[in-house]
Amino acid sequence: MAQEDTPDFANDPLAGPAGTGTIALETPGNIMMSFGARARIIPTSENEWDFGFSDDLTMPLLDGNLDKNFFKVHVNESGWVNEDYIRTETQIYFNAMPRDRKWSFHAALEFDRPVDTTVVDDRGGTDSNSDFGLERLTGSYAINPNLRFNAGWDVWVMPDPAGLTYGDDAPGFWLDGDYGSFDFSLGYFKMSENNWGTSFDSDWLTDEDNADRDLYAGYLNYHVSETNRISGLYMYDRVRNVATGSLLDAILGTTGDKPKTDSHYLGLIYEGGTGLVNYFVEGIYQFGQADDTGLAEEDFDINAFAFAGDLELDLSDSVGYGFKPHLGFIYTSGDDDPEDDNLEGYTGSLTFQRWTTFGGENTIMADGNTMMGTVLYSYLPGFYGNGTPVVAGGLPNTNALGTARADNPGLTMSSVGFSLAPKKYLMFKSNINSFWWNEDFSVRSFVDGATPTKIDSGYVGTEWDNELLLALSKNTFVKGQAAVLFPGEVMDDVTAARSATAAGPGEESDDVAYRLGAEFIWQF
């Protein structure tokens, strides 16, 4: 039965940051347990994700082997989607921990799909459209009062407010420590595993090509004060499972060798505030090598960097309710020379601007936009490059498509926005993000599969994202979302290059893309 003296366990961070649930009880063996669930029903409407490219197209893509709507389709957590759909994300939580907090256990089942009658009637049947999957699983053990060992898969994030390095729920092991003004975390994460299969395969049995991807990462925080923190971070992303090649190569099956890519990251971040001002600044240096690429230059040095910052003013006391405007930027280096042996386009191991002050779940760029060159969670133009397509990071699920290319043109982003909370149950957030690509790059045609076009660096577009949250109770919420993306002259050139032939470029497409969505949320 429910115990009145243990409800605090329902919000204990050791029970699982994804959502612990509010139903708490204690067993006769003094094990505290909690349960809960969250359901999100998300009707969504998307239009002109390809800026009108499919409407303007007069020739078939790849001799008719690819649907003309290819650039409207994108991937998010629920799968490959486009246009109008109703997504549902339902999670069920289970947690356990003894009173002495010596160990903890957290698990979350999740079903996340666009739904129709077939999906909901299947109930985990033959096509597995409606199975619950084990989205989170974490066990922890206290080595001493200041040190805990963790294993499983749960959200592990660098202390990186601009999302330039890594944040995901890959399986692995990590060690958390907290000593006075210092805290740290050291982790190993398996991004991709080659040594398994559902049938016999001599390649994975002998592991002759050692085609895995492994991430070693850690950070150290020093708390200067209650509101100010200095963070240092290091990551080593060991990539052996991704062949050289562009998105077009992946579709045509013309990718090359799998290089031995070792990408290292060093970063320094200051985050804090004083008085009415909150801010952060950060710098990340990426270095390493990519050997045995099979390209004209067999071996490459990785040499890239990124900077970001944001300034927020808390004017709540002045205006009489919650009001916080902010102004920020991101800059990542690009590769300016396809002929040398350097890869200078910053990638990040798994960048996540979607979950920062610059983004949101309703964004167009960070929900994946193939024409803009972005993959889920990221604003970086990882699909594009200048001719040396070596992958050096990025979302593992999409690496085979040539995402997170280390020859990408680099990004400059400016951001202005605000959050507004006139009532404790009502909040509005708005951001205007403008994007430029820093270096020239090359785009191949999807009509003839060969014609390359050089695209000059410059203005890519501006996105305006808006989200309204209304809390109907502490357990029920409604969200309204609207995002629009206005393409710039670089996208004009890219859309013309995607349908170019030997006779010349195709038609430029510059329709405004938009996303409208709502969320109905129940959680306990």
Short mmCIF file of C-alpha atoms in Angstrom, two decimals:
data_model
loop_
_atom_site.label_atom_id
_atom_site.label_comp_id
_atom_site.label_asym_id
_atom_site.label_seq_id
_atom_site.Cartn_x
_atom_site.Cartn_y
_atom_site.Cartn_z
CA MET A 1 0.00 0.00 0.00
CA ALA A 2 1.05 3.59 -0.43
CA GLN A 3 3.29 4.89 2.35
CA GLU A 4 2.80 8.46 3.52
CA ASP A 5 6.43 8.75 4.65
CA THR A 6 8.00 7.93 1.26
CA PRO A 7 6.43 10.22 -1.37
CA ASP A 8 9.70 12.13 -1.80
CA PHE A 9 11.12 9.11 -3.64
CA ALA A 10 8.83 9.89 -6.56
CA ASN A 11 11.05 12.90 -7.39
CA ASP A 12 14.42 11.43 -6.47
CA PRO A 13 16.91 11.95 -9.32
CA LEU A 14 18.43 8.49 -8.77
CA ALA A 15 15.14 6.91 -9.76
CA GLY A 16 15.50 8.16 -13.31
CA PRO A 17 15.58 11.64 -14.85
CA ALA A 18 13.21 10.71 -17.67
CA GLY A 19 10.22 10.69 -15.32
CA THR A 20 9.92 8.77 -12.10
CA GLY A 21 6.17 8.70 -11.57
CA THR A 22 4.25 9.92 -8.54
CA ILE A 23 2.75 6.68 -7.18
CA ALA A 24 5.10 5.73 -4.33
CA LEU A 25 5.12 2.76 -1.95
CA GLU A 26 7.48 0.75 0.23
CA THR A 27 7.83 -3.02 0.35
CA PRO A 28 8.25 -5.02 3.57
CA GLY A 29 11.93 -5.30 2.69
CA ASN A 30 12.33 -1.49 2.95
CA ILE A 31 12.64 -1.07 -0.81
CA MET A 32 10.98 2.14 -1.96
CA MET A 33 9.22 1.91 -5.31
CA SER A 34 7.46 4.36 -7.60
CA PHE A 35 5.40 4.05 -10.75
CA GLY A 36 4.05 6.48 -13.27
CA ALA A 37 3.27 7.18 -16.89
CA ARG A 38 3.09 9.91 -19.47
CA ALA A 39 0.98 10.04 -22.63
CA ARG A 40 1.49 12.62 -25.38
CA ILE A 41 -0.85 12.83 -28.36
CA ILE A 42 0.68 15.13 -30.99
CA PRO A 43 -1.27 16.04 -34.15
CA THR A 44 1.23 17.56 -36.58
CA SER A 45 1.05 19.34 -39.93
CA GLU A 46 4.17 19.99 -42.03
CA ASN A 47 4.36 21.65 -45.41
CA GLU A 48 7.04 22.65 -47.94
CA TRP A 49 9.80 20.87 -45.97
CA ASP A 50 11.66 20.86 -49.32
CA PHE A 51 10.82 24.55 -50.07
CA GLY A 52 8.69 23.52 -53.06
CA PHE A 53 11.42 21.43 -54.74
CA SER A 54 9.04 18.56 -55.51
CA ASP A 55 6.46 20.97 -56.98
CA ASP A 56 9.04 22.60 -59.25
CA LEU A 57 10.67 19.33 -60.38
CA THR A 58 10.16 18.50 -64.06
CA MET A 59 12.33 15.36 -64.25
CA PRO A 60 12.34 12.14 -62.19
CA LEU A 61 14.92 11.72 -59.46
CA LEU A 62 17.56 9.10 -60.28
CA ASP A 63 15.68 7.88 -63.38
CA GLY A 64 12.50 7.37 -61.40
CA ASN A 65 14.12 5.22 -58.72
CA LEU A 66 13.47 7.82 -56.03
CA ASP A 67 10.15 9.45 -55.21
CA LYS A 68 10.09 13.15 -56.10
CA ASN A 69 8.95 13.90 -52.53
CA PHE A 70 12.20 12.52 -51.11
CA PHE A 71 13.29 15.85 -49.61
CA LYS A 72 9.98 16.27 -47.77
CA VAL A 73 10.62 13.14 -45.71
CA HIS A 74 12.65 13.33 -42.51
CA VAL A 75 13.41 11.14 -39.53
CA ASN A 76 12.53 11.83 -35.91
CA GLU A 77 12.10 9.60 -32.84
CA SER A 78 8.86 8.13 -34.20
CA GLY A 79 10.35 7.10 -37.58
CA TRP A 80 10.29 8.52 -41.10
CA VAL A 81 7.53 11.12 -41.42
CA ASN A 82 6.25 13.91 -43.64
CA GLU A 83 3.22 16.14 -44.18
CA ASP A 84 0.34 15.41 -41.75
CA TYR A 85 0.30 12.73 -39.04
CA ILE A 86 -0.73 12.08 -35.45
CA ARG A 87 2.19 11.01 -33.31
CA THR A 88 1.83 9.40 -29.90
CA GLU A 89 4.58 9.02 -27.33
CA THR A 90 3.59 6.98 -24.28
CA GLN A 91 5.96 6.05 -21.46
CA ILE A 92 5.48 3.82 -18.41
CA TYR A 93 7.97 4.21 -15.55
CA PHE A 94 9.11 1.77 -12.87
CA ASN A 95 11.67 2.61 -10.18
CA ALA A 96 13.13 1.04 -7.05
CA MET A 97 15.64 2.08 -4.40
CA PRO A 98 16.38 1.15 -0.75
CA ARG A 99 16.14 3.74 1.98
CA ASP A 100 19.93 3.96 2.30
CA ARG A 101 20.19 4.81 -1.45
CA LYS A 102 22.93 2.23 -1.86
CA TRP A 103 21.54 1.24 -5.25
CA SER A 104 18.77 2.35 -7.60
CA PHE A 105 16.90 0.94 -10.57
CA HIS A 106 14.98 2.79 -13.27
CA ALA A 107 13.18 1.52 -16.36
CA ALA A 108 10.88 3.18 -18.88
CA LEU A 109 8.78 1.44 -21.52
CA GLU A 110 7.90 3.55 -24.53
CA PHE A 111 5.65 3.40 -27.58
CA ASP A 112 6.38 6.20 -30.07
CA ARG A 113 4.73 6.05 -33.50
CA PRO A 114 2.47 7.94 -35.88
CA VAL A 115 -0.85 6.15 -35.48
CA ASP A 116 -3.76 4.93 -37.58
CA THR A 117 -6.23 2.06 -37.23
CA THR A 118 -3.72 -0.55 -38.40
CA VAL A 119 -1.10 0.53 -35.89
CA VAL A 120 -3.37 0.66 -32.86
CA ASP A 121 -5.18 -2.58 -33.79
CA ASP A 122 -1.89 -4.45 -34.22
CA ARG A 123 -1.11 -4.38 -30.46
CA GLY A 124 2.42 -5.67 -30.92
CA GLY A 125 1.48 -8.18 -33.60
CA THR A 126 3.28 -9.43 -36.66
CA ASP A 127 4.54 -6.12 -37.99
CA SER A 128 5.48 -4.77 -34.53
CA ASN A 129 3.98 -1.36 -35.22
CA SER A 130 2.65 -0.94 -31.70
CA ASP A 131 5.14 -2.72 -29.44
CA PHE A 132 6.35 -1.07 -26.27
CA GLY A 133 10.13 -0.96 -26.20
CA LEU A 134 12.60 -0.54 -23.35
CA GLU A 135 13.46 3.12 -23.84
CA ARG A 136 15.40 3.54 -20.57
CA LEU A 137 17.16 1.13 -18.22
CA THR A 138 19.57 2.28 -15.54
CA GLY A 139 21.06 0.66 -12.49
CA SER A 140 23.34 2.54 -10.11
CA TYR A 141 25.43 1.54 -7.10
CA ALA A 142 27.02 3.75 -4.46
CA ILE A 143 30.74 2.97 -4.19
CA ASN A 144 30.92 5.52 -1.37
CA PRO A 145 28.80 8.53 -0.38
CA ASN A 146 30.43 10.66 -3.09
CA LEU A 147 30.82 8.17 -5.95
CA ARG A 148 28.25 6.15 -7.92
CA PHE A 149 28.62 3.59 -10.70
CA ASN A 150 25.89 3.46 -13.37
CA ALA A 151 25.13 1.00 -16.16
CA GLY A 152 22.43 0.80 -18.80
CA TRP A 153 21.01 3.36 -21.17
CA ASP A 154 19.65 6.70 -20.06
CA VAL A 155 20.15 10.34 -20.94
CA TRP A 156 23.80 11.33 -20.40
CA VAL A 157 24.60 14.91 -21.39
CA MET A 158 27.71 17.04 -21.39
CA PRO A 159 27.34 20.31 -19.37
CA ASP A 160 27.07 22.05 -22.73
CA PRO A 161 24.32 24.73 -22.95
CA ALA A 162 24.80 25.18 -26.73
CA GLY A 163 24.57 21.44 -27.49
CA LEU A 164 27.84 21.33 -29.43
CA THR A 165 29.26 18.07 -28.09
CA TYR A 166 27.13 15.13 -26.90
CA GLY A 167 23.78 14.31 -25.34
CA ASP A 168 21.91 11.03 -25.91
CA ASP A 169 20.77 7.77 -24.32
CA ALA A 170 23.33 5.35 -25.79
CA PRO A 171 24.07 2.20 -23.73
CA GLY A 172 27.17 2.22 -21.60
CA PHE A 173 28.74 2.69 -18.19
CA TRP A 174 29.45 5.90 -16.32
CA LEU A 175 30.87 7.01 -12.99
CA ASP A 176 29.47 10.08 -11.19
CA GLY A 177 31.35 11.90 -8.45
CA ASP A 178 30.52 14.84 -6.20
CA TYR A 179 33.22 16.31 -3.92
CA GLY A 180 32.54 19.73 -2.45
CA SER A 181 32.72 22.38 -5.17
CA PHE A 182 33.61 19.77 -7.80
CA ASP A 183 31.50 17.17 -9.57
CA PHE A 184 32.34 14.99 -12.53
CA SER A 185 31.18 12.16 -14.74
CA LEU A 186 33.23 9.69 -16.79
CA GLY A 187 31.53 7.43 -19.31
CA TYR A 188 31.95 4.82 -22.02
CA PHE A 189 29.12 4.45 -24.55
CA LYS A 190 28.57 1.88 -27.29
CA MET A 191 27.31 3.91 -30.25
CA SER A 192 27.36 1.03 -32.73
CA GLU A 193 28.07 -2.70 -32.31
CA ASN A 194 29.29 -4.93 -35.12
CA ASN A 195 29.70 -8.22 -33.22
CA TRP A 196 26.15 -9.52 -33.16
CA GLY A 197 23.42 -10.64 -35.53
CA THR A 198 20.25 -12.70 -35.87
CA SER A 199 21.96 -15.12 -38.26
CA PHE A 200 25.51 -16.33 -38.88
CA ASP A 201 27.83 -13.79 -40.48
CA SER A 202 31.58 -14.36 -40.61
CA ASP A 203 32.29 -10.62 -40.66
CA TRP A 204 30.83 -9.94 -37.24
CA LEU A 205 32.03 -13.29 -35.88
CA THR A 206 35.69 -12.58 -36.61
CA ASP A 207 35.32 -8.78 -36.42
CA GLU A 208 37.92 -8.49 -39.18
CA ASP A 209 37.07 -4.86 -39.86
CA ASN A 210 36.32 -3.98 -36.22
CA ALA A 211 33.39 -1.95 -37.48
CA ASP A 212 32.15 -0.46 -34.21
CA ARG A 213 31.69 3.05 -32.92
CA ASP A 214 32.68 3.81 -29.33
CA LEU A 215 32.57 7.02 -27.33
CA TYR A 216 34.74 7.78 -24.31
CA ALA A 217 33.70 11.00 -22.57
CA GLY A 218 34.00 12.92 -19.35
CA TYR A 219 33.58 16.31 -17.77
CA LEU A 220 34.60 18.16 -14.60
CA ASN A 221 32.52 20.97 -13.11
CA TYR A 222 33.83 23.53 -10.65
CA HIS A 223 31.08 25.51 -8.95
CA VAL A 224 32.49 28.99 -8.45
CA SER A 225 29.30 29.91 -6.61
CA GLU A 226 25.71 28.73 -6.40
CA THR A 227 24.97 30.28 -9.80
CA ASN A 228 28.33 30.14 -11.61
CA ARG A 229 30.12 27.08 -12.99
CA ILE A 230 33.26 26.34 -15.00
CA SER A 231 33.23 23.07 -16.95
CA GLY A 232 36.00 21.25 -18.73
CA LEU A 233 35.25 18.31 -21.04
CA TYR A 234 36.97 15.68 -23.16
CA MET A 235 35.59 13.16 -25.66
CA TYR A 236 37.13 10.50 -27.87
CA ASP A 237 34.79 9.29 -30.63
CA ARG A 238 36.22 6.16 -32.25
CA VAL A 239 34.39 5.65 -35.58
CA ARG A 240 34.99 2.45 -37.58
CA ASN A 241 31.53 1.66 -38.94
CA VAL A 242 30.81 4.41 -41.49
CA ALA A 243 31.88 4.31 -45.13
CA THR A 244 33.00 7.43 -46.97
CA GLY A 245 30.31 8.93 -49.14
CA SER A 246 27.52 11.46 -49.43
CA LEU A 247 23.77 11.03 -49.05
CA LEU A 248 23.58 10.37 -52.78
CA ASP A 249 26.31 7.72 -52.55
CA ALA A 250 24.37 5.97 -49.78
CA ILE A 251 21.24 5.87 -51.96
CA LEU A 252 23.12 4.67 -55.05
CA GLY A 253 25.18 2.13 -53.11
CA THR A 254 28.45 3.73 -54.19
CA THR A 255 29.97 4.42 -50.79
CA GLY A 256 33.66 3.66 -50.33
CA ASP A 257 35.92 2.31 -47.62
CA LYS A 258 35.31 2.51 -43.87
CA PRO A 259 38.08 4.76 -42.53
CA LYS A 260 39.71 4.49 -39.14
CA THR A 261 38.49 7.77 -37.71
CA ASP A 262 39.63 9.02 -34.30
CA SER A 263 37.94 12.26 -33.31
CA HIS A 264 38.90 14.01 -30.06
CA TYR A 265 37.24 17.00 -28.38
CA LEU A 266 38.44 19.43 -25.73
CA GLY A 267 36.07 22.03 -24.35
CA LEU A 268 35.81 24.81 -21.79
CA ILE A 269 32.47 26.30 -20.69
CA TYR A 270 31.50 29.07 -18.29
CA GLU A 271 27.84 29.26 -17.31
CA GLY A 272 26.32 31.48 -14.68
CA GLY A 273 24.60 34.68 -13.75
CA THR A 274 24.62 37.73 -11.59
CA GLY A 275 21.71 39.98 -10.75
CA LEU A 276 19.37 40.18 -13.74
CA VAL A 277 21.85 38.61 -16.15
CA ASN A 278 22.29 34.92 -17.04
CA TYR A 279 24.88 33.88 -19.59
CA PHE A 280 27.18 31.21 -20.95
CA VAL A 281 30.21 31.08 -23.24
CA GLU A 282 31.91 27.97 -24.55
CA GLY A 283 34.66 26.88 -26.89
CA ILE A 284 35.26 23.39 -28.31
CA TYR A 285 38.33 22.17 -30.20
CA GLN A 286 38.03 19.02 -32.35
CA PHE A 287 41.16 17.21 -33.50
CA GLY A 288 42.32 13.76 -34.61
CA GLN A 289 42.76 11.80 -37.82
CA ALA A 290 40.89 9.75 -40.39
CA ASP A 291 43.09 7.09 -42.00
CA ASP A 292 42.57 4.61 -44.84
CA THR A 293 39.71 6.61 -46.35
CA GLY A 294 40.09 5.28 -49.89
CA LEU A 295 39.84 8.86 -51.22
CA ALA A 296 42.45 10.72 -53.27
CA GLU A 297 44.01 11.79 -49.98
CA GLU A 298 44.25 8.51 -48.10
CA ASP A 299 44.78 10.02 -44.65
CA PHE A 300 43.37 13.23 -43.17
CA ASP A 301 43.98 15.35 -40.09
CA ILE A 302 40.89 16.59 -38.24
CA ASN A 303 41.24 20.18 -37.13
CA ALA A 304 38.01 22.05 -36.30
CA PHE A 305 36.47 24.24 -33.62
CA ALA A 306 33.22 25.74 -32.38
CA PHE A 307 32.18 28.68 -30.20
CA ALA A 308 28.84 29.67 -28.70
CA GLY A 309 27.37 32.08 -26.20
CA ASP A 310 24.12 33.53 -24.94
CA LEU A 311 23.02 36.46 -22.78
CA GLU A 312 19.67 36.41 -21.01
CA LEU A 313 18.01 39.18 -18.97
CA ASP A 314 15.54 38.27 -16.24
CA LEU A 315 13.13 41.21 -16.29
CA SER A 316 10.42 39.46 -14.29
CA ASP A 317 10.52 41.88 -11.36
CA SER A 318 10.42 44.91 -13.67
CA VAL A 319 7.39 43.84 -15.69
CA GLY A 320 5.54 42.04 -12.91
CA TYR A 321 5.59 38.53 -14.42
CA GLY A 322 8.07 36.08 -15.93
CA PHE A 323 9.86 37.70 -18.87
CA LYS A 324 13.32 36.62 -20.06
CA PRO A 325 14.67 37.88 -23.42
CA HIS A 326 17.93 36.45 -24.72
CA LEU A 327 20.50 36.99 -27.48
CA GLY A 328 22.97 34.31 -28.57
CA PHE A 329 25.13 32.79 -31.30
CA ILE A 330 26.83 29.62 -32.52
CA TYR A 331 29.89 29.47 -34.79
CA THR A 332 31.42 26.26 -36.11
CA SER A 333 34.37 26.03 -38.48
CA GLY A 334 33.96 24.80 -42.05
CA ASP A 335 36.23 23.03 -44.53
CA ASP A 336 37.46 25.49 -47.17
CA ASP A 337 39.72 23.27 -49.30
CA PRO A 338 38.79 19.86 -50.77
CA GLU A 339 42.30 19.38 -52.15
CA ASP A 340 44.27 19.34 -48.89
CA ASP A 341 44.58 16.62 -46.25
CA ASN A 342 42.68 18.50 -43.53
CA LEU A 343 39.09 18.04 -42.40
CA GLU A 344 38.05 21.34 -40.86
CA GLY A 345 34.25 21.10 -40.67
CA TYR A 346 33.17 20.82 -37.03
CA THR A 347 30.82 17.91 -36.38
CA GLY A 348 30.33 17.19 -32.67
CA SER A 349 29.79 13.66 -31.46
CA LEU A 350 26.03 14.19 -31.26
CA THR A 351 24.98 17.84 -31.31
CA PHE A 352 21.64 18.73 -29.74
CA GLN A 353 20.62 22.36 -30.35
CA ARG A 354 17.02 21.14 -30.20
CA TRP A 355 17.29 20.81 -26.39
CA THR A 356 18.93 24.19 -25.75
CA THR A 357 17.65 27.71 -25.26
CA PHE A 358 18.00 28.13 -29.04
CA GLY A 359 15.68 25.26 -29.95
CA GLY A 360 12.62 23.23 -29.12
CA GLU A 361 10.85 20.06 -30.14
CA ASN A 362 8.70 21.99 -32.59
CA THR A 363 11.61 23.22 -34.74
CA ILE A 364 12.02 22.47 -38.45
CA MET A 365 15.84 22.49 -38.54
CA ALA A 366 16.35 20.27 -35.49
CA ASP A 367 13.63 17.77 -36.39
CA GLY A 368 15.75 16.85 -39.42
CA ASN A 369 15.60 18.62 -42.78
CA THR A 370 17.40 16.86 -45.62
CA MET A 371 17.38 19.87 -47.94
CA MET A 372 18.90 22.03 -45.18
CA GLY A 373 21.45 19.29 -44.46
CA THR A 374 20.42 18.76 -40.85
CA VAL A 375 19.64 15.55 -39.02
CA LEU A 376 17.53 15.08 -35.88
CA TYR A 377 18.49 17.29 -32.86
CA SER A 378 21.15 19.30 -34.73
CA TYR A 379 21.45 22.64 -36.55
CA LEU A 380 24.79 21.74 -38.18
CA PRO A 381 24.77 21.12 -42.00
CA GLY A 382 26.17 17.59 -41.73
CA PHE A 383 24.77 16.30 -45.05
CA TYR A 384 26.85 18.74 -47.11
CA GLY A 385 30.57 19.03 -47.84
CA ASN A 386 33.14 20.01 -50.43
CA GLY A 387 34.10 16.58 -51.77
CA THR A 388 35.85 14.59 -49.03
CA PRO A 389 32.87 12.91 -47.31
CA VAL A 390 34.35 11.42 -44.14
CA VAL A 391 31.93 11.06 -41.22
CA ALA A 392 33.39 12.09 -37.87
CA GLY A 393 30.45 11.97 -35.44
CA GLY A 394 26.70 12.54 -35.52
CA LEU A 395 23.57 10.54 -34.77
CA PRO A 396 24.48 6.83 -35.06
CA ASN A 397 21.06 5.87 -36.47
CA THR A 398 21.68 8.02 -39.56
CA ASN A 399 25.46 7.73 -40.03
CA ALA A 400 25.05 5.37 -42.99
CA LEU A 401 23.39 8.25 -44.90
CA GLY A 402 26.58 10.33 -44.71
CA THR A 403 25.58 12.65 -41.89
CA ALA A 404 28.06 14.65 -39.80
CA ARG A 405 30.58 15.01 -42.62
CA ALA A 406 33.89 16.49 -41.48
CA ASP A 407 34.15 18.48 -44.72
CA ASN A 408 30.92 20.40 -44.00
CA PRO A 409 30.78 24.16 -44.64
CA GLY A 410 30.38 25.19 -40.99
CA LEU A 411 27.62 27.24 -39.39
CA THR A 412 27.10 30.74 -38.10
CA MET A 413 23.83 31.17 -36.22
CA SER A 414 22.38 34.20 -34.48
CA SER A 415 19.47 33.80 -32.11
CA VAL A 416 17.09 36.26 -30.46
CA GLY A 417 14.10 35.22 -28.42
CA PHE A 418 12.27 35.33 -25.12
CA SER A 419 10.22 33.31 -22.67
CA LEU A 420 7.07 34.80 -21.17
CA ALA A 421 5.10 33.48 -18.18
CA PRO A 422 2.19 35.84 -17.35
CA LYS A 423 0.66 33.15 -15.10
CA LYS A 424 2.21 30.19 -13.32
CA TYR A 425 0.12 27.89 -15.53
CA LEU A 426 0.81 29.71 -18.82
CA MET A 427 4.12 30.05 -20.66
CA PHE A 428 5.10 31.25 -24.14
CA LYS A 429 8.49 30.80 -25.81
CA SER A 430 9.66 32.34 -29.09
CA ASN A 431 12.98 32.21 -30.98
CA ILE A 432 14.20 33.70 -34.26
CA ASN A 433 17.32 31.89 -35.49
CA SER A 434 19.19 32.98 -38.63
CA PHE A 435 21.69 30.69 -40.34
CA TRP A 436 24.75 31.23 -42.56
CA TRP A 437 27.17 28.62 -43.89
CA ASN A 438 30.78 29.72 -43.65
CA GLU A 439 32.57 28.04 -46.58
CA ASP A 440 31.83 27.07 -50.19
CA PHE A 441 30.73 23.49 -50.79
CA SER A 442 29.70 21.08 -53.57
CA VAL A 443 26.26 19.61 -54.30
CA ARG A 444 25.55 16.71 -56.66
CA SER A 445 22.37 16.46 -58.68
CA PHE A 446 19.66 13.97 -57.71
CA VAL A 447 18.45 13.99 -61.32
CA ASP A 448 21.51 12.59 -63.09
CA GLY A 449 23.39 11.45 -60.00
CA ALA A 450 26.69 12.93 -61.13
CA THR A 451 26.64 16.63 -61.97
CA PRO A 452 28.37 18.59 -59.19
CA THR A 453 27.65 22.26 -58.55
CA LYS A 454 29.79 24.56 -56.45
CA ILE A 455 27.68 26.56 -53.99
CA ASP A 456 28.98 29.80 -52.49
CA SER A 457 28.84 30.33 -48.75
CA GLY A 458 26.31 32.78 -47.38
CA TYR A 459 22.83 33.22 -45.96
CA VAL A 460 20.87 29.97 -45.65
CA GLY A 461 17.63 31.04 -44.02
CA THR A 462 15.77 32.17 -40.90
CA GLU A 463 13.49 30.10 -38.69
CA TRP A 464 10.88 31.48 -36.29
CA ASP A 465 9.73 29.01 -33.61
CA ASN A 466 6.87 29.53 -31.17
CA GLU A 467 5.42 27.38 -28.38
CA LEU A 468 2.56 28.04 -25.95
CA LEU A 469 2.13 25.84 -22.86
CA LEU A 470 -1.04 25.77 -20.77
CA ALA A 471 -1.13 23.69 -17.57
CA LEU A 472 -4.70 22.57 -16.93
CA SER A 473 -3.58 20.87 -13.72
CA LYS A 474 -0.34 19.50 -12.30
CA ASN A 475 -0.95 16.34 -14.35
CA THR A 476 -2.46 17.64 -17.61
CA PHE A 477 -1.08 20.06 -20.18
CA VAL A 478 -1.80 21.46 -23.63
CA LYS A 479 0.80 22.87 -26.02
CA GLY A 480 0.43 24.80 -29.25
CA GLN A 481 3.37 25.01 -31.65
CA ALA A 482 4.12 26.98 -34.82
CA ALA A 483 7.41 27.17 -36.76
CA VAL A 484 8.22 28.79 -40.10
CA LEU A 485 11.47 28.61 -42.06
CA PHE A 486 12.26 31.25 -44.69
CA PRO A 487 14.97 29.96 -47.09
CA GLY A 488 17.81 32.24 -48.22
CA GLU A 489 19.89 32.52 -51.38
CA VAL A 490 22.08 29.52 -50.48
CA MET A 491 18.96 27.33 -50.46
CA ASP A 492 17.98 28.81 -53.83
CA ASP A 493 21.30 27.58 -55.21
CA VAL A 494 21.06 24.20 -53.44
CA THR A 495 17.57 23.42 -54.77
CA ALA A 496 18.68 24.35 -58.30
CA ALA A 497 21.77 22.13 -57.93
CA ARG A 498 19.72 19.14 -56.73
CA SER A 499 17.92 19.03 -60.09
CA ALA A 500 20.81 20.16 -62.31
CA THR A 501 21.79 18.39 -65.53
CA ALA A 502 24.71 18.75 -67.92
CA ALA A 503 22.65 21.45 -69.63
CA GLY A 504 22.58 23.62 -66.51
CA PRO A 505 20.98 24.11 -63.10
CA GLY A 506 17.39 23.25 -62.34
CA GLU A 507 14.75 25.59 -60.99
CA GLU A 508 15.27 27.45 -57.73
CA SER A 509 12.74 26.71 -54.99
CA ASP A 510 12.11 29.18 -52.18
CA ASP A 511 8.70 28.38 -50.68
CA VAL A 512 8.38 28.97 -46.95
CA ALA A 513 8.35 25.78 -44.85
CA TYR A 514 6.13 25.52 -41.82
CA ARG A 515 5.22 23.16 -39.02
CA LEU A 516 2.06 23.38 -36.93
CA GLY A 517 1.50 21.10 -33.98
CA ALA A 518 -0.38 20.57 -30.76
CA GLU A 519 0.29 18.37 -27.76
CA PHE A 520 -2.15 16.90 -25.30
CA ILE A 521 -0.25 15.56 -22.29
CA TRP A 522 -1.27 13.44 -19.31
CA GLN A 523 1.36 12.43 -16.76
CA PHE A 524 1.50 11.11 -13.23
#
